[in-house]
Short mmCIF file of C-alpha atoms and ligand atoms in Angstrom, two decimals:
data_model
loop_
_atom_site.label_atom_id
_atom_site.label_comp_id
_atom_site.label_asym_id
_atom_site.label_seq_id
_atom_site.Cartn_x
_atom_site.Cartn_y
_atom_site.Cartn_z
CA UNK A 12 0.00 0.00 0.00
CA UNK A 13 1.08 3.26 -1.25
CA UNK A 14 2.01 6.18 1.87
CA UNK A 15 -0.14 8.92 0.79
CA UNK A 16 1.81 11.84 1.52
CA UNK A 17 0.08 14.60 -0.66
CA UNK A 18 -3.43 15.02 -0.84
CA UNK A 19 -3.88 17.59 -4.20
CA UNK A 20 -7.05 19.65 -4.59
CA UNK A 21 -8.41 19.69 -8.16
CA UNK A 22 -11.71 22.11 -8.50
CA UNK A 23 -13.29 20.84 -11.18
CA UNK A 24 -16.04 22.81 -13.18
CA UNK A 25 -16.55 20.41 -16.61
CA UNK A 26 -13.41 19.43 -17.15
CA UNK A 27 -13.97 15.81 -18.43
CA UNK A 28 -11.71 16.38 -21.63
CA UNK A 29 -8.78 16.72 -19.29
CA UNK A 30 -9.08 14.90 -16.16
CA UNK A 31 -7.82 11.69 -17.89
CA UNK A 32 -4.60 13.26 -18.80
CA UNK A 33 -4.41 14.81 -15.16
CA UNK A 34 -5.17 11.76 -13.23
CA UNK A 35 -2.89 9.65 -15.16
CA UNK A 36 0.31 12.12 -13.94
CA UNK A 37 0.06 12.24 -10.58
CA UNK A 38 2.92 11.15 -9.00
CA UNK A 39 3.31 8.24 -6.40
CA UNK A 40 2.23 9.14 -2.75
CA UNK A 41 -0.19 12.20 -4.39
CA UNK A 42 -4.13 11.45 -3.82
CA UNK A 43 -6.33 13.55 -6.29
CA UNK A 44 -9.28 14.68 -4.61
CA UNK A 45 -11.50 15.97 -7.90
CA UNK A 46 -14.21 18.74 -6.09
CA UNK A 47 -16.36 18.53 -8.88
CA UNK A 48 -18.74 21.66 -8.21
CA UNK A 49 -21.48 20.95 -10.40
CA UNK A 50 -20.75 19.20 -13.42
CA UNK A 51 -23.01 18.79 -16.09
CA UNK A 52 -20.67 16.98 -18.26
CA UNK A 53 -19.89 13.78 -15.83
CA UNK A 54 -16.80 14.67 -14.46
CA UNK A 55 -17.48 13.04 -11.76
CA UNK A 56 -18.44 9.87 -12.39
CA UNK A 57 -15.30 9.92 -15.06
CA UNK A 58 -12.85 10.94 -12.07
CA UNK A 59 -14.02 8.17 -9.61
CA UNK A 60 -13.84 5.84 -12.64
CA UNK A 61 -10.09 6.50 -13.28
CA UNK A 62 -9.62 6.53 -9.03
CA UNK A 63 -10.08 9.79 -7.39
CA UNK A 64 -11.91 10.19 -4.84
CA UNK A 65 -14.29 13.02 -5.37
CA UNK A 66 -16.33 15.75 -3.35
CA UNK A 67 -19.46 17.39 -4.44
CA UNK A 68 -19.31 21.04 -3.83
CA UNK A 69 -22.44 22.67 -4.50
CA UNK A 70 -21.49 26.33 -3.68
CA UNK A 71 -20.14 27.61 -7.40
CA UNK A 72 -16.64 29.18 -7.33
CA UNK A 73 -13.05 28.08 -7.38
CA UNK A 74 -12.82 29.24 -3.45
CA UNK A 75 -16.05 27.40 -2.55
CA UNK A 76 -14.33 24.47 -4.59
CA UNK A 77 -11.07 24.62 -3.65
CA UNK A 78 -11.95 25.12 0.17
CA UNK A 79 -13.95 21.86 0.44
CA UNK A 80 -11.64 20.05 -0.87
CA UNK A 81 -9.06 20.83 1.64
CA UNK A 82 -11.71 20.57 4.23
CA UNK A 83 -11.51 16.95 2.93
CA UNK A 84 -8.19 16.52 2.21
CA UNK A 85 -5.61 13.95 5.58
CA UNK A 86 -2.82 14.13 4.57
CA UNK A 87 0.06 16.06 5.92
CA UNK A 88 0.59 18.14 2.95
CA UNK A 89 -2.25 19.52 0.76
CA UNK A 90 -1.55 20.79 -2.53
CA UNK A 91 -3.86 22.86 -5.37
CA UNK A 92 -3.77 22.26 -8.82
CA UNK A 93 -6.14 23.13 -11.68
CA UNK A 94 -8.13 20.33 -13.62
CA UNK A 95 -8.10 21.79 -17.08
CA UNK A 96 -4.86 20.54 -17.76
CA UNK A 97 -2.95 23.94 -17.76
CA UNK A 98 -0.81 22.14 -15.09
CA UNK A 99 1.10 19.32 -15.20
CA UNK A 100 0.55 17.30 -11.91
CA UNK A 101 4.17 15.59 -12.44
CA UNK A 102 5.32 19.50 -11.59
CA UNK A 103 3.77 19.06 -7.96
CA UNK A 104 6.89 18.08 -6.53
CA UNK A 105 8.22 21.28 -7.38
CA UNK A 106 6.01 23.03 -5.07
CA UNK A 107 5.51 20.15 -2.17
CA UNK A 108 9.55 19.64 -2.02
CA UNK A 109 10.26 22.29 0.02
CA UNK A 110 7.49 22.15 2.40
CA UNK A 111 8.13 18.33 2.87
CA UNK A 112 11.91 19.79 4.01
CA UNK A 113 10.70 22.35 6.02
CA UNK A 114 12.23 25.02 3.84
CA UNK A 115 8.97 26.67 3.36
CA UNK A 116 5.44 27.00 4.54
CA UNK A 117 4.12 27.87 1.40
CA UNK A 118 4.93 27.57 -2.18
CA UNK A 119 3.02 29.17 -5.35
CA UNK A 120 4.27 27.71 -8.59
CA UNK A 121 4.80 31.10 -10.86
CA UNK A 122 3.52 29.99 -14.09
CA UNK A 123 5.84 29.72 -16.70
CA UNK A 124 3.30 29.64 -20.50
CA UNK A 125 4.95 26.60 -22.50
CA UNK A 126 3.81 27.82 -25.90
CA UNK A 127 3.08 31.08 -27.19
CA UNK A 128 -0.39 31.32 -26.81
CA UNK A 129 -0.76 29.76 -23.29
CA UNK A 130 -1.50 32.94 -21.78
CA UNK A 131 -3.50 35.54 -23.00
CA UNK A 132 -1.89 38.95 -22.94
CA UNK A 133 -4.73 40.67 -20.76
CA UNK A 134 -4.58 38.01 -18.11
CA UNK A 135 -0.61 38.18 -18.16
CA UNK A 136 -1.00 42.24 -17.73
CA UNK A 137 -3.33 41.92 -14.82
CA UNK A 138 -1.14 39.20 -13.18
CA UNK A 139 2.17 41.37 -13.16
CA UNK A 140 0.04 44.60 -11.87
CA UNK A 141 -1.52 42.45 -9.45
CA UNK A 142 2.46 40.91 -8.25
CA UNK A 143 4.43 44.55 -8.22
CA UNK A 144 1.38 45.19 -5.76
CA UNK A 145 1.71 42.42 -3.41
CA UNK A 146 5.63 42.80 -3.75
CA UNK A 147 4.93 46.31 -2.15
CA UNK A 148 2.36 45.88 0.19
CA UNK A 149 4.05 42.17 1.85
CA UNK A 150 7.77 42.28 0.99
CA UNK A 151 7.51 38.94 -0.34
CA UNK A 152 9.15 38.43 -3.57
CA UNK A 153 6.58 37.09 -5.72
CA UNK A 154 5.85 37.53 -9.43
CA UNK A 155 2.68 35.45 -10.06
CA UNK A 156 -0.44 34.32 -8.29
CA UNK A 157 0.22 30.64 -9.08
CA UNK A 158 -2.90 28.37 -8.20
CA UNK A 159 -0.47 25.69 -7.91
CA UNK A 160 0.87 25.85 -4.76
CA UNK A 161 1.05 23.73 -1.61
CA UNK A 162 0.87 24.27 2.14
CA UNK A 163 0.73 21.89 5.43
CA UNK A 164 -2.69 20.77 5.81
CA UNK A 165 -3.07 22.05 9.75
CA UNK A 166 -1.38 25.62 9.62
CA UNK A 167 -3.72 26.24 6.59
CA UNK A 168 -6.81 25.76 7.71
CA UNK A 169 -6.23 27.82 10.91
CA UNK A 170 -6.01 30.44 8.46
CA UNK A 171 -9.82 30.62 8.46
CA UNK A 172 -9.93 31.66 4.72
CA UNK A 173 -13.65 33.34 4.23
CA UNK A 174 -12.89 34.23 0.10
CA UNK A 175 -15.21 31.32 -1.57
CA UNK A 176 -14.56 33.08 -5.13
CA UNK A 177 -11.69 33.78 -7.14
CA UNK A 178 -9.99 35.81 -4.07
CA UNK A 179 -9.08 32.41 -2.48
CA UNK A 180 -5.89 32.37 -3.82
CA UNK A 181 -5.05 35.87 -2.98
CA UNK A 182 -6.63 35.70 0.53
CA UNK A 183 -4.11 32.20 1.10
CA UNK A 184 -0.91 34.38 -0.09
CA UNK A 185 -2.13 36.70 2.11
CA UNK A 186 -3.06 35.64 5.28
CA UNK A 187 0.73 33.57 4.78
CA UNK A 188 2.15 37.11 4.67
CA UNK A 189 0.24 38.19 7.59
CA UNK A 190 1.45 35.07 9.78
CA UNK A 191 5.08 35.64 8.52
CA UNK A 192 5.13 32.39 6.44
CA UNK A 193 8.35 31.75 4.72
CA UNK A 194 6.87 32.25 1.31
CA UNK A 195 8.66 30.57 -1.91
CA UNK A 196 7.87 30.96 -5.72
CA UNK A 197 9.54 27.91 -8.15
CA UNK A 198 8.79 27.99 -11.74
CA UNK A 199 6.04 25.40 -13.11
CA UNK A 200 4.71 24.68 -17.04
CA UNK A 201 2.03 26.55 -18.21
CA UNK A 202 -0.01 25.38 -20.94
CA UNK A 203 -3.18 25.90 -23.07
CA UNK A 204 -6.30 24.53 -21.42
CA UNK A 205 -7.96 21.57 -22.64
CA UNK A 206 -11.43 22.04 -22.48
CA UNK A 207 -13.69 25.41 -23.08
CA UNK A 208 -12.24 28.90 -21.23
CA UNK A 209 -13.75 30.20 -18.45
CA UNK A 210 -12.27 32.48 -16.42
CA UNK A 211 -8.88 34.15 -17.92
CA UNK A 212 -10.35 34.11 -21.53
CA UNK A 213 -13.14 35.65 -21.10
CA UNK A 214 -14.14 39.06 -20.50
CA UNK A 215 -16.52 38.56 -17.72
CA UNK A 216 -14.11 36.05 -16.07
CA UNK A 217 -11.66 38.28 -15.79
CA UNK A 218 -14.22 41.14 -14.47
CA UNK A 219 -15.34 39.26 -11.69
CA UNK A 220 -11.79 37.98 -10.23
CA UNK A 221 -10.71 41.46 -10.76
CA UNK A 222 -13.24 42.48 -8.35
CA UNK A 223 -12.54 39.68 -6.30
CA UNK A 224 -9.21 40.48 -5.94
CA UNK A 225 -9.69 44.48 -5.29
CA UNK A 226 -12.06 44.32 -2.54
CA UNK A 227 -9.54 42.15 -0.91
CA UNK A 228 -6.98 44.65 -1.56
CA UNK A 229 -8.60 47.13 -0.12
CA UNK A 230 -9.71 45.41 3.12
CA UNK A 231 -6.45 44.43 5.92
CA UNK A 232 -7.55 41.19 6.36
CA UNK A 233 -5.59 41.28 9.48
CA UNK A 234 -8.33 43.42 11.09
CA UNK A 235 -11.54 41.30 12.57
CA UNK A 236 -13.35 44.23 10.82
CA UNK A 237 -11.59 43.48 7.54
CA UNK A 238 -12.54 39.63 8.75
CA UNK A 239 -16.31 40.88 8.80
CA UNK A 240 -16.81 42.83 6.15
CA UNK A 241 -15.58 39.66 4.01
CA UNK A 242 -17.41 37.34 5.57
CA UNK A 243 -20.89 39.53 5.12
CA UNK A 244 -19.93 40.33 1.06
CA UNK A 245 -19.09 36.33 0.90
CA UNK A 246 -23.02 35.65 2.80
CA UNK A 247 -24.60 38.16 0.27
CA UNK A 248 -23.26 36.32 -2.81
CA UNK A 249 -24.68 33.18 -1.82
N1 LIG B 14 -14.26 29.33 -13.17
C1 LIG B 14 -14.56 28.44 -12.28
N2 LIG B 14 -13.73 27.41 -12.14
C2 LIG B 14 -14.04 26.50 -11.25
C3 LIG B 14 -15.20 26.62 -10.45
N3 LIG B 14 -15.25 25.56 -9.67
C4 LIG B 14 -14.19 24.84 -9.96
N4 LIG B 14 -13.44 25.38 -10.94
C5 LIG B 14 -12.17 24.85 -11.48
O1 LIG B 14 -11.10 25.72 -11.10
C6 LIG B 14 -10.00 25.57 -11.99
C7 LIG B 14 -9.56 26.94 -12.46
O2 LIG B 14 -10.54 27.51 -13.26
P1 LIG B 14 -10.29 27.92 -14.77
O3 LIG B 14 -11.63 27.98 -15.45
O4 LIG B 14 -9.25 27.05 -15.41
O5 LIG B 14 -9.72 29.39 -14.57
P2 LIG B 14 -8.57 30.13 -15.34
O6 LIG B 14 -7.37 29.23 -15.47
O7 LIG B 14 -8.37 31.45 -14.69
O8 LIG B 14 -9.22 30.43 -16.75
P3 LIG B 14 -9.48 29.49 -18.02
O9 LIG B 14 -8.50 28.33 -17.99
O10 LIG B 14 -9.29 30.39 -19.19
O11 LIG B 14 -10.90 29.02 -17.93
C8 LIG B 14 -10.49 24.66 -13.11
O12 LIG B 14 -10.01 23.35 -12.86
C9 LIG B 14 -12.02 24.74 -12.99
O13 LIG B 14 -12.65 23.59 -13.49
C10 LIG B 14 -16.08 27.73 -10.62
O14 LIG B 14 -17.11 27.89 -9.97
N5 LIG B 14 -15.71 28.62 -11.54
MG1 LIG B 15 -7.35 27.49 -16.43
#
């Protein structure tokens, strides 16, 4: 019996065109837990078919999706990846490494696009605005909002992330900040998603996690007011 070391969080919105590719490259000791939030397209029942175990989020959004599935998630070590096959799962190691040698406490894999048209421009733009910001307001030396990334299981959840949208990744980096993780960045493969776009190319995709992102900006989530004020905007989209 294999020691399942990793448990890896893959939200999971339709993505049936890619999940075989995924699945197959997970490396020994990583458990995929798929956190299928509302397929219509039986990604579900495809992912349990080829082994994962999966959790049904009903909640839409990639926080909503990406929180259960950590609520789920034993093992020592979690670690996120998307399910559209952007990411190569055999790159996990590259971000669960150095938290496995205590080196860090978290790591974001800063997406590096394998072929030209991997990532669009707009989404690339935002991305570096959004990094020379959180290099200023943290210290931390970051250049991308990576959704790959991994963290210890325990430490993260005490975080109490509230963000069940596209600020979940933003509100993890940080409330890490705030709690004076040691924060590292490795390079990871980016490529062209299999599968229809839904966020990053398109225009209301990007609207929405740019507002996402802003009002967390704005708020010091340090603050239990900051804490409320999330938590009541989080309630209201419901
Ligand atoms: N957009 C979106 N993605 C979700 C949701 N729930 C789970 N996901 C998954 O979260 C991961 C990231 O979403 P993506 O749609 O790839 O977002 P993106 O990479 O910014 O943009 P595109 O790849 O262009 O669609 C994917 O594996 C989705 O299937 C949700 O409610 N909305
Ligand atoms: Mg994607």
């Amino acid at each position: 019996m294999i020691n399942i070391r990793v448990d890896v969080v893959l939200p999971c919105l339709n993505e049936a065109q890619a999940l075989p590719w995924i699945l197959d490259r997970m490396p020994v000791g990583y458990r995929a837990i798929v956190v299928d939030n509302g397929s219509t397209d039986g990604s579900a029942a495809l992912a349990r078919s080829l082994g994962a175990r999966v959790v049904h989020e009903s909640r839409r959004g990639f926080g909503a999706a990406a929180h259960a599935g950590l609520l789920a998630a034993t093992a020592p070590i979690v670690a996120f990846c998307d399910a559209d096959a952007s990411m190569d799962p055999r790159d996990l190691p590259l971000v669960v490494d150095p938290i496995g040698a205590d080196e860090a406490d978290l790591v974001l894999g800063r997406r590096r696009p394998t072929t030209r048209n991997a990532w669009p421009p707009h989404a690339r733009l935002a991305n570096t605005y959004l990094s020379w910001r959180l290099r200023r307001i943290t210290g931390v030396n970051i250049h991308d909002l990576g959704p790959m990334r991994a963290a210890r299981r325990e430490p993260l959840l005490a975080l109490d992330l509230i963000d069940r949208r596209s600020g979940y990744p933003l509100e993890m980096f940080l409330g890490a900040a705030a709690a004076n993780w040691r924060i590292r960045e490795v390079d990871t493969g980016y490529a062209p998603r299999v599968g229809r776009s839904k966020v990053t190319g398109t225009v209301r995709g990007t609207l929405t996690a740019i507002k996402d992102m802003s009002a967390l900006l704005r708020t010091d989530r340090r603050t239990p007011a900051a804490v409320n004020t999330l938590s009541i905007r989080n309630e209201a989209r419901s």
